[in-house]
CSV table of N, CA and C in Angstrom, one decimal:
chain,number,residue,atom,x,y,z
A,1,MET,N,63.2,-13.7,-43.5
A,1,MET,CA,62.6,-14.5,-42.5
A,1,MET,C,62.4,-13.6,-41.2
A,2,HIS,N,61.3,-13.7,-40.5
A,2,HIS,CA,61.0,-12.9,-39.4
A,2,HIS,C,60.6,-13.9,-38.2
A,3,ILE,N,61.3,-13.7,-37.1
A,3,ILE,CA,61.0,-14.6,-35.9
A,3,ILE,C,60.6,-13.7,-34.7
A,4,LEU,N,59.6,-14.1,-34.0
A,4,LEU,CA,59.2,-13.5,-32.8
A,4,LEU,C,59.9,-14.1,-31.6
A,5,VAL,N,60.4,-13.4,-30.7
A,5,VAL,CA,61.0,-13.9,-29.4
A,5,VAL,C,60.2,-13.3,-28.3
A,6,MET,N,59.5,-14.2,-27.6
A,6,MET,CA,58.6,-13.8,-26.5
A,6,MET,C,59.2,-14.3,-25.1
A,7,ASN,N,59.1,-13.4,-24.1
A,7,ASN,CA,59.5,-13.8,-22.8
A,7,ASN,C,58.4,-13.4,-21.8
A,8,GLY,N,58.0,-14.3,-20.9
A,8,GLY,CA,56.9,-14.1,-20.0
A,8,GLY,C,57.3,-13.6,-18.7
A,9,PRO,N,56.5,-13.8,-17.7
A,9,PRO,CA,56.6,-13.3,-16.4
A,9,PRO,C,58.0,-13.5,-15.7
A,10,ASN,N,58.4,-12.4,-15.1
A,10,ASN,CA,59.7,-12.3,-14.4
A,10,ASN,C,61.0,-12.4,-15.2
A,11,LEU,N,60.9,-12.6,-16.5
A,11,LEU,CA,62.1,-12.6,-17.3
A,11,LEU,C,62.7,-11.2,-17.5
A,12,ASN,N,61.9,-10.2,-17.2
A,12,ASN,CA,62.4,-8.8,-17.2
A,12,ASN,C,63.4,-8.6,-16.0
A,13,PHE,N,63.4,-9.6,-15.0
A,13,PHE,CA,64.3,-9.5,-13.9
A,13,PHE,C,65.5,-10.3,-14.0
A,14,LEU,N,65.8,-10.8,-15.2
A,14,LEU,CA,67.1,-11.5,-15.5
A,14,LEU,C,68.2,-10.6,-15.0
A,15,GLY,N,69.2,-11.2,-14.4
A,15,GLY,CA,70.3,-10.4,-13.9
A,15,GLY,C,70.1,-10.1,-12.4
A,16,LYS,N,68.9,-10.1,-12.0
A,16,LYS,CA,68.5,-9.8,-10.6
A,16,LYS,C,68.1,-11.1,-9.9
A,17,ARG,N,67.6,-12.0,-10.7
A,17,ARG,CA,67.1,-13.3,-10.1
A,17,ARG,C,68.2,-14.2,-9.7
A,18,ASP,N,67.9,-15.3,-9.1
A,18,ASP,CA,68.9,-16.2,-8.6
A,18,ASP,C,70.0,-16.6,-9.7
A,19,HIS,N,71.2,-16.1,-9.5
A,19,HIS,CA,72.2,-16.3,-10.5
A,19,HIS,C,72.6,-17.8,-10.7
A,20,GLN,N,72.4,-18.6,-9.6
A,20,GLN,CA,72.7,-20.0,-9.7
A,20,GLN,C,71.7,-20.7,-10.7
A,21,ILE,N,70.5,-20.2,-10.8
A,21,ILE,CA,69.5,-20.8,-11.7
A,21,ILE,C,69.5,-20.1,-13.1
A,22,TYR,N,69.5,-18.8,-13.1
A,22,TYR,CA,69.3,-18.0,-14.3
A,22,TYR,C,70.5,-17.4,-14.9
A,23,GLY,N,71.7,-17.4,-14.2
A,23,GLY,CA,72.8,-16.7,-14.7
A,23,GLY,C,72.8,-15.3,-14.3
A,24,ASN,N,73.8,-14.5,-14.7
A,24,ASN,CA,73.9,-13.1,-14.4
A,24,ASN,C,73.7,-12.2,-15.5
A,25,PHE,N,73.2,-12.7,-16.6
A,25,PHE,CA,72.9,-11.8,-17.8
A,25,PHE,C,71.5,-11.2,-17.6
A,26,THR,N,71.3,-10.0,-18.3
A,26,THR,CA,70.0,-9.3,-18.2
A,26,THR,C,69.2,-9.7,-19.5
A,27,LEU,N,67.9,-9.3,-19.5
A,27,LEU,CA,67.1,-9.5,-20.6
A,27,LEU,C,67.7,-8.7,-21.8
A,28,GLU,N,68.2,-7.5,-21.5
A,28,GLU,CA,68.8,-6.7,-22.6
A,28,GLU,C,70.0,-7.4,-23.2
A,29,MET,N,70.8,-8.0,-22.4
A,29,MET,CA,72.0,-8.7,-22.9
A,29,MET,C,71.6,-9.9,-23.7
A,30,LEU,N,70.5,-10.6,-23.3
A,30,LEU,CA,70.0,-11.7,-24.0
A,30,LEU,C,69.5,-11.3,-25.4
A,31,CYS,N,68.8,-10.2,-25.4
A,31,CYS,CA,68.2,-9.7,-26.7
A,31,CYS,C,69.4,-9.3,-27.6
A,32,GLU,N,70.4,-8.7,-27.1
A,32,GLU,CA,71.6,-8.3,-27.9
A,32,GLU,C,72.2,-9.6,-28.5
A,33,LYS,N,72.4,-10.6,-27.8
A,33,LYS,CA,73.0,-11.9,-28.3
A,33,LYS,C,72.1,-12.4,-29.4
A,34,ILE,N,70.8,-12.5,-29.2
A,34,ILE,CA,69.9,-13.0,-30.2
A,34,ILE,C,70.0,-12.1,-31.5
A,35,GLU,N,69.9,-10.8,-31.3
A,35,GLU,CA,69.9,-9.9,-32.4
A,35,GLU,C,71.2,-10.0,-33.2
A,36,ALA,N,72.4,-10.2,-32.5
A,36,ALA,CA,73.6,-10.4,-33.2
A,36,ALA,C,73.6,-11.6,-34.1
A,37,ARG,N,73.1,-12.7,-33.6
A,37,ARG,CA,73.0,-14.0,-34.3
A,37,ARG,C,72.0,-13.8,-35.5
A,38,ALA,N,70.9,-13.2,-35.2
A,38,ALA,CA,69.9,-13.0,-36.3
A,38,ALA,C,70.5,-12.2,-37.4
A,39,ILE,N,71.3,-11.2,-37.2
A,39,ILE,CA,72.0,-10.4,-38.2
A,39,ILE,C,72.9,-11.3,-39.0
A,40,GLU,N,73.7,-12.2,-38.4
A,40,GLU,CA,74.5,-13.1,-39.1
A,40,GLU,C,73.7,-14.0,-40.0
A,41,LEU,N,72.5,-14.3,-39.6
A,41,LEU,CA,71.7,-15.3,-40.4
A,41,LEU,C,70.7,-14.5,-41.3
A,42,SER,N,70.9,-13.2,-41.4
A,42,SER,CA,70.0,-12.4,-42.3
A,42,SER,C,68.5,-12.6,-41.9
A,43,VAL,N,68.2,-12.6,-40.6
A,43,VAL,CA,66.9,-12.8,-40.1
A,43,VAL,C,66.5,-11.6,-39.3
A,44,THR,N,65.3,-11.2,-39.3
A,44,THR,CA,64.8,-10.1,-38.4
A,44,THR,C,64.1,-10.7,-37.2
A,45,VAL,N,64.2,-10.1,-36.1
A,45,VAL,CA,63.6,-10.6,-34.9
A,45,VAL,C,62.8,-9.5,-34.2
A,46,THR,N,61.7,-9.8,-33.6
A,46,THR,CA,60.9,-8.8,-32.8
A,46,THR,C,60.8,-9.4,-31.4
A,47,PHE,N,61.2,-8.6,-30.4
A,47,PHE,CA,61.2,-9.1,-29.0
A,47,PHE,C,60.0,-8.5,-28.3
A,48,HIS,N,59.5,-9.3,-27.4
A,48,HIS,CA,58.4,-8.8,-26.5
A,48,HIS,C,58.5,-9.6,-25.2
A,49,GLN,N,58.4,-8.8,-24.1
A,49,GLN,CA,58.3,-9.4,-22.7
A,49,GLN,C,57.1,-8.8,-22.0
A,50,SER,N,56.4,-9.6,-21.3
A,50,SER,CA,55.3,-9.1,-20.5
A,50,SER,C,55.1,-10.0,-19.3
A,51,ASN,N,54.7,-9.5,-18.2
A,51,ASN,CA,54.3,-10.2,-17.0
A,51,ASN,C,52.8,-10.6,-17.0
A,52,ALA,N,52.1,-10.2,-18.1
A,52,ALA,CA,50.7,-10.5,-18.2
A,52,ALA,C,50.4,-11.4,-19.4
A,53,GLU,N,49.6,-12.5,-19.1
A,53,GLU,CA,49.3,-13.4,-20.1
A,53,GLU,C,48.5,-12.8,-21.3
A,54,GLY,N,47.6,-11.9,-20.9
A,54,GLY,CA,46.8,-11.3,-22.0
A,54,GLY,C,47.6,-10.4,-22.9
A,55,THR,N,48.6,-9.8,-22.4
A,55,THR,CA,49.5,-9.0,-23.3
A,55,THR,C,50.3,-9.8,-24.2
A,56,LEU,N,50.7,-11.0,-23.7
A,56,LEU,CA,51.5,-11.9,-24.6
A,56,LEU,C,50.6,-12.5,-25.7
A,57,ILE,N,49.3,-12.8,-25.3
A,57,ILE,CA,48.3,-13.3,-26.3
A,57,ILE,C,48.1,-12.2,-27.4
A,58,ASP,N,47.9,-11.0,-26.9
A,58,ASP,CA,47.7,-9.9,-27.9
A,58,ASP,C,48.9,-9.8,-28.8
A,59,PHE,N,50.1,-9.9,-28.3
A,59,PHE,CA,51.3,-9.8,-29.2
A,59,PHE,C,51.3,-10.9,-30.2
A,60,VAL,N,51.0,-12.2,-29.8
A,60,VAL,CA,50.9,-13.3,-30.8
A,60,VAL,C,49.9,-13.0,-31.8
A,61,GLN,N,48.7,-12.6,-31.4
A,61,GLN,CA,47.6,-12.4,-32.4
A,61,GLN,C,47.9,-11.3,-33.3
A,62,GLU,N,48.6,-10.2,-32.9
A,62,GLU,CA,48.9,-9.1,-33.7
A,62,GLU,C,50.0,-9.3,-34.6
A,63,ASN,N,50.9,-10.3,-34.4
A,63,ASN,CA,52.1,-10.4,-35.1
A,63,ASN,C,52.3,-11.8,-35.8
A,64,ALA,N,51.5,-12.8,-35.5
A,64,ALA,CA,51.6,-14.1,-36.1
A,64,ALA,C,51.6,-14.1,-37.6
A,65,ALA,N,50.7,-13.3,-38.2
A,65,ALA,CA,50.5,-13.4,-39.6
A,65,ALA,C,51.7,-12.9,-40.4
A,66,ASN,N,52.6,-12.2,-39.7
A,66,ASN,CA,53.8,-11.6,-40.3
A,66,ASN,C,55.1,-12.2,-39.8
A,67,CYS,N,55.0,-13.4,-39.3
A,67,CYS,CA,56.3,-14.1,-38.8
A,67,CYS,C,56.4,-15.5,-39.4
A,68,ASP,N,57.6,-16.0,-39.3
A,68,ASP,CA,57.8,-17.4,-39.8
A,68,ASP,C,58.1,-18.4,-38.6
A,69,GLY,N,58.1,-17.9,-37.4
A,69,GLY,CA,58.3,-18.8,-36.3
A,69,GLY,C,58.3,-18.0,-35.0
A,70,ILE,N,58.1,-18.7,-33.9
A,70,ILE,CA,58.1,-18.0,-32.6
A,70,ILE,C,59.0,-18.8,-31.6
A,71,ILE,N,59.8,-18.1,-30.9
A,71,ILE,CA,60.6,-18.6,-29.8
A,71,ILE,C,59.9,-18.1,-28.5
A,72,VAL,N,59.6,-19.0,-27.6
A,72,VAL,CA,58.8,-18.5,-26.4
A,72,VAL,C,59.4,-19.1,-25.2
A,73,ASN,N,59.7,-18.3,-24.2
A,73,ASN,CA,59.9,-18.7,-22.8
A,73,ASN,C,58.8,-18.0,-22.1
A,74,ALA,N,57.8,-18.8,-21.8
A,74,ALA,CA,56.6,-18.3,-21.1
A,74,ALA,C,56.7,-18.2,-19.6
A,75,GLY,N,57.9,-18.5,-19.1
A,75,GLY,CA,58.1,-18.4,-17.6
A,75,GLY,C,57.1,-19.3,-16.9
A,76,ALA,N,56.6,-18.9,-15.8
A,76,ALA,CA,55.6,-19.7,-15.1
A,76,ALA,C,54.3,-20.0,-15.9
A,77,LEU,N,54.0,-19.2,-16.9
A,77,LEU,CA,52.8,-19.5,-17.7
A,77,LEU,C,53.0,-20.8,-18.5
A,78,THR,N,54.2,-21.3,-18.6
A,78,THR,CA,54.5,-22.6,-19.2
A,78,THR,C,53.6,-23.7,-18.6
A,79,HIS,N,53.4,-23.6,-17.3
A,79,HIS,CA,52.8,-24.7,-16.5
A,79,HIS,C,51.3,-24.6,-16.4
A,80,TYR,N,50.7,-23.4,-16.8
A,80,TYR,CA,49.2,-23.3,-16.6
A,80,TYR,C,48.6,-22.3,-17.6
A,81,GLY,N,49.4,-21.7,-18.5
A,81,GLY,CA,48.9,-20.7,-19.4
A,81,GLY,C,48.2,-21.3,-20.6
A,82,TYR,N,47.0,-21.9,-20.4
A,82,TYR,CA,46.3,-22.5,-21.5
A,82,TYR,C,45.8,-21.5,-22.6
A,83,ALA,N,45.5,-20.3,-22.2
A,83,ALA,CA,45.0,-19.3,-23.2
A,83,ALA,C,46.2,-18.9,-24.1
A,84,LEU,N,47.4,-18.8,-23.5
A,84,LEU,CA,48.6,-18.5,-24.3
A,84,LEU,C,48.9,-19.6,-25.2
A,85,ARG,N,48.8,-20.8,-24.7
A,85,ARG,CA,49.1,-22.0,-25.4
A,85,ARG,C,48.2,-22.1,-26.7
A,86,ASP,N,46.9,-21.8,-26.5
A,86,ASP,CA,45.9,-21.8,-27.6
A,86,ASP,C,46.3,-20.7,-28.6
A,87,ALA,N,46.7,-19.5,-28.2
A,87,ALA,CA,47.1,-18.4,-29.1
A,87,ALA,C,48.3,-18.8,-29.9
A,88,LEU,N,49.3,-19.5,-29.3
A,88,LEU,CA,50.5,-20.0,-30.0
A,88,LEU,C,50.1,-21.0,-31.0
A,89,ASP,N,49.2,-21.9,-30.6
A,89,ASP,CA,48.7,-23.0,-31.5
A,89,ASP,C,48.0,-22.4,-32.7
A,90,ASP,N,47.2,-21.4,-32.5
A,90,ASP,CA,46.5,-20.7,-33.6
A,90,ASP,C,47.4,-19.9,-34.5
A,91,ALA,N,48.6,-19.6,-34.0
A,91,ALA,CA,49.5,-18.8,-34.9
A,91,ALA,C,49.8,-19.4,-36.2
A,92,GLY,N,49.8,-20.8,-36.2
A,92,GLY,CA,50.1,-21.5,-37.4
A,92,GLY,C,51.5,-21.4,-37.9
A,93,VAL,N,52.5,-21.2,-37.0
A,93,VAL,CA,53.9,-21.2,-37.4
A,93,VAL,C,54.6,-22.1,-36.4
A,94,PRO,N,55.8,-22.5,-36.8
A,94,PRO,CA,56.6,-23.3,-35.8
A,94,PRO,C,56.9,-22.6,-34.5
A,95,ILE,N,56.8,-23.2,-33.4
A,95,ILE,CA,57.0,-22.7,-32.1
A,95,ILE,C,58.2,-23.5,-31.5
A,96,ILE,N,59.1,-22.8,-30.9
A,96,ILE,CA,60.1,-23.5,-30.1
A,96,ILE,C,60.1,-22.9,-28.7
A,97,GLU,N,59.9,-23.8,-27.7
A,97,GLU,CA,59.8,-23.4,-26.3
A,97,GLU,C,61.2,-23.5,-25.7
A,98,VAL,N,61.6,-22.4,-25.0
A,98,VAL,CA,62.9,-22.3,-24.4
A,98,VAL,C,62.8,-22.0,-22.9
A,99,HIS,N,63.7,-22.6,-22.2
A,99,HIS,CA,63.8,-22.3,-20.7
A,99,HIS,C,65.3,-22.2,-20.4
A,100,ILE,N,65.7,-21.2,-19.7
A,100,ILE,CA,67.0,-20.9,-19.3
A,100,ILE,C,67.5,-22.0,-18.4
A,101,SER,N,66.7,-22.4,-17.4
A,101,SER,CA,67.1,-23.4,-16.5
A,101,SER,C,66.4,-24.7,-16.9
A,102,ASN,N,67.0,-25.8,-16.4
A,102,ASN,CA,66.4,-27.1,-16.7
A,102,ASN,C,65.1,-27.3,-15.8
A,103,ILE,N,64.0,-27.1,-16.4
A,103,ILE,CA,62.7,-27.2,-15.6
A,103,ILE,C,62.5,-28.6,-15.0
A,104,TYR,N,63.1,-29.6,-15.6
A,104,TYR,CA,62.9,-31.0,-15.1
A,104,TYR,C,63.9,-31.3,-13.9
A,105,ALA,N,64.8,-30.4,-13.6
A,105,ALA,CA,65.7,-30.6,-12.5
A,105,ALA,C,65.3,-29.7,-11.3
A,106,ARG,N,64.1,-29.1,-11.5
A,106,ARG,CA,63.7,-28.2,-10.4
A,106,ARG,C,62.4,-28.7,-9.7
A,107,GLU,N,61.6,-27.9,-9.1
A,107,GLU,CA,60.4,-28.3,-8.4
A,107,GLU,C,59.5,-29.1,-9.3
A,108,GLU,N,58.8,-30.1,-8.8
A,108,GLU,CA,58.0,-31.0,-9.6
A,108,GLU,C,56.9,-30.3,-10.4
A,109,TRP,N,56.4,-29.2,-9.8
A,109,TRP,CA,55.3,-28.5,-10.5
A,109,TRP,C,55.8,-27.8,-11.8
A,110,ARG,N,57.1,-27.6,-11.9
A,110,ARG,CA,57.7,-27.0,-13.1
A,110,ARG,C,57.9,-28.1,-14.2
A,111,HIS,N,57.7,-29.3,-14.0
A,111,HIS,CA,58.0,-30.4,-14.9
A,111,HIS,C,56.9,-30.4,-16.0
A,112,ARG,N,55.8,-29.8,-15.8
A,112,ARG,CA,54.7,-29.9,-16.8
A,112,ARG,C,54.7,-28.6,-17.6
A,113,SER,N,54.6,-28.8,-18.9
A,113,SER,CA,54.5,-27.7,-19.9
A,113,SER,C,53.2,-27.9,-20.7
A,114,VAL,N,52.3,-26.9,-20.7
A,114,VAL,CA,51.1,-26.9,-21.5
A,114,VAL,C,51.5,-26.5,-22.9
A,115,ILE,N,52.6,-26.0,-23.2
A,115,ILE,CA,53.1,-25.5,-24.5
A,115,ILE,C,53.8,-26.6,-25.3
A,116,ALA,N,54.4,-27.5,-24.6
A,116,ALA,CA,55.3,-28.5,-25.3
A,116,ALA,C,54.5,-29.3,-26.3
A,117,SER,N,53.3,-29.6,-26.1
A,117,SER,CA,52.5,-30.4,-27.1
A,117,SER,C,52.2,-29.7,-28.4
A,118,ILE,N,52.3,-28.4,-28.4
A,118,ILE,CA,52.1,-27.7,-29.7
A,118,ILE,C,53.4,-27.1,-30.3
A,119,ALA,N,54.5,-27.4,-29.5
A,119,ALA,CA,55.8,-26.8,-30.0
A,119,ALA,C,56.5,-27.8,-30.9
A,120,LYS,N,57.3,-27.3,-31.8
A,120,LYS,CA,58.1,-28.1,-32.7
A,120,LYS,C,59.2,-28.8,-31.8
A,121,GLY,N,59.6,-28.1,-30.8
A,121,GLY,CA,60.6,-28.6,-29.9
A,121,GLY,C,60.7,-27.8,-28.6
A,122,GLN,N,61.5,-28.3,-27.7
A,122,GLN,CA,61.7,-27.6,-26.4
A,122,GLN,C,63.2,-27.7,-26.1
A,123,ILE,N,63.7,-26.5,-25.7
A,123,ILE,CA,65.2,-26.4,-25.3
A,123,ILE,C,65.2,-26.0,-23.8
A,124,THR,N,65.7,-26.7,-23.0
A,124,THR,CA,65.7,-26.4,-21.5
A,124,THR,C,67.0,-26.7,-20.9
A,125,GLY,N,67.5,-25.7,-20.1
A,125,GLY,CA,68.7,-25.9,-19.3
A,125,GLY,C,70.0,-25.4,-20.0
A,126,LEU,N,69.9,-24.8,-21.1
A,126,LEU,CA,71.1,-24.4,-21.8
A,126,LEU,C,71.4,-22.9,-21.7
A,127,GLY,N,70.8,-22.3,-20.7
A,127,GLY,CA,71.0,-20.9,-20.5
A,127,GLY,C,70.6,-20.0,-21.7
A,128,TRP,N,71.2,-18.9,-21.8
A,128,TRP,CA,70.8,-18.0,-22.9
A,128,TRP,C,71.1,-18.6,-24.3
A,129,ARG,N,72.1,-19.5,-24.3
A,129,ARG,CA,72.4,-20.2,-25.6
A,129,ARG,C,71.2,-21.0,-26.2
A,130,GLY,N,70.3,-21.4,-25.3
A,130,GLY,CA,69.1,-22.1,-25.8
A,130,GLY,C,68.3,-21.3,-26.8
A,131,TYR,N,68.3,-20.0,-26.6
A,131,TYR,CA,67.6,-19.1,-27.6
A,131,TYR,C,68.3,-19.1,-28.9
A,132,LEU,N,69.6,-19.1,-28.9
A,132,LEU,CA,70.3,-19.1,-30.2
A,132,LEU,C,70.1,-20.4,-30.9
A,133,HIS,N,70.1,-21.5,-30.2
A,133,HIS,CA,69.8,-22.9,-30.8
A,133,HIS,C,68.4,-22.9,-31.4
A,134,ALA,N,67.5,-22.3,-30.7
A,134,ALA,CA,66.1,-22.2,-31.2
A,134,ALA,C,66.1,-21.4,-32.5
A,135,LEU,N,66.7,-20.2,-32.5
A,135,LEU,CA,66.8,-19.4,-33.7
A,135,LEU,C,67.4,-20.1,-34.9
A,136,GLU,N,68.5,-20.7,-34.6
A,136,GLU,CA,69.2,-21.5,-35.7
A,136,GLU,C,68.3,-22.6,-36.2
A,137,ASN,N,67.7,-23.3,-35.4
A,137,ASN,CA,66.8,-24.4,-35.8
A,137,ASN,C,65.7,-23.9,-36.7
A,138,LEU,N,65.0,-22.8,-36.3
A,138,LEU,CA,63.9,-22.3,-37.1
A,138,LEU,C,64.5,-21.8,-38.5
A,139,VAL,N,65.6,-21.1,-38.5
A,139,VAL,CA,66.2,-20.7,-39.8
A,139,VAL,C,66.6,-21.8,-40.6
A,140,PHE,N,67.3,-22.8,-40.1
A,140,PHE,CA,67.9,-23.8,-40.9
A,140,PHE,C,66.8,-24.8,-41.4
A,141,GLU,N,65.9,-25.1,-40.5
A,141,GLU,CA,64.8,-26.0,-40.9
A,141,GLU,C,63.9,-25.4,-41.9
A,142,GLU,N,63.5,-24.1,-41.8
A,142,GLU,CA,62.6,-23.5,-42.7
A,142,GLU,C,63.3,-23.2,-44.1
A,143,SER,N,64.6,-23.0,-44.1
A,143,SER,CA,65.3,-22.7,-45.3
A,143,SER,C,66.1,-23.9,-45.8
A,144,ASN,N,66.1,-25.0,-45.1
A,144,ASN,CA,66.8,-26.2,-45.5
A,144,ASN,C,68.3,-25.9,-45.6
A,145,LEU,N,68.8,-25.0,-44.8
A,145,LEU,CA,70.3,-24.7,-44.7
A,145,LEU,C,70.9,-25.5,-43.7
A,146,GLU,N,72.3,-25.7,-43.8
A,146,GLU,CA,73.0,-26.4,-42.8
A,146,GLU,C,74.2,-25.5,-42.4
A,147,LEU,N,74.7,-25.8,-41.2
A,147,LEU,CA,76.0,-25.1,-40.8
A,147,LEU,C,77.1,-25.8,-41.6
A,148,GLY,N,78.1,-25.1,-41.9
A,148,GLY,CA,79.3,-25.6,-42.5
A,148,GLY,C,80.0,-24.7,-43.5
A,149,GLU,N,81.0,-25.1,-44.1
A,149,GLU,CA,81.8,-24.2,-45.0
A,149,GLU,C,80.9,-23.9,-46.2
A,150,ASN,N,81.0,-22.6,-46.6
A,150,ASN,CA,80.2,-22.1,-47.7
A,150,ASN,C,78.7,-22.2,-47.5
A,151,LYS,N,78.3,-22.3,-46.2
A,151,LYS,CA,76.9,-22.3,-45.8
A,151,LYS,C,76.8,-21.3,-44.7
A,152,ILE,N,75.6,-21.1,-44.2
A,152,ILE,CA,75.4,-20.2,-43.1
A,152,ILE,C,76.1,-20.7,-41.8
């Protein structure tokens, strides 16, 4: 199983952004946590971060045919990135939208997601652990596995 993990604008500044909202971990630390869990689950992950919507779209289009799911934190593009939304929809694989902060507890303009309607689910406000929950869901749902003794 192969999962794409995409991060949009400003997520390269994790660790430098407001720690009250985003925590003090960096994008590199986040990727290390995801990679460690992926290894435990016998899954490969490919990471990509860009501040440009077109670059994110190119990444989806170039990699969707060879993946089994996509975890996406589109950052501010969540609220207006219709072209990215369409590329994700065209990918034809399960999408889980993730946000480190609870977008519904922040400014009203952050409450709208153009990606949510095409996503299998949305995880918001659980910090970096939200990415792990998304990864586990994609793996367990796609392979019909469950957590527990003698299981993954």
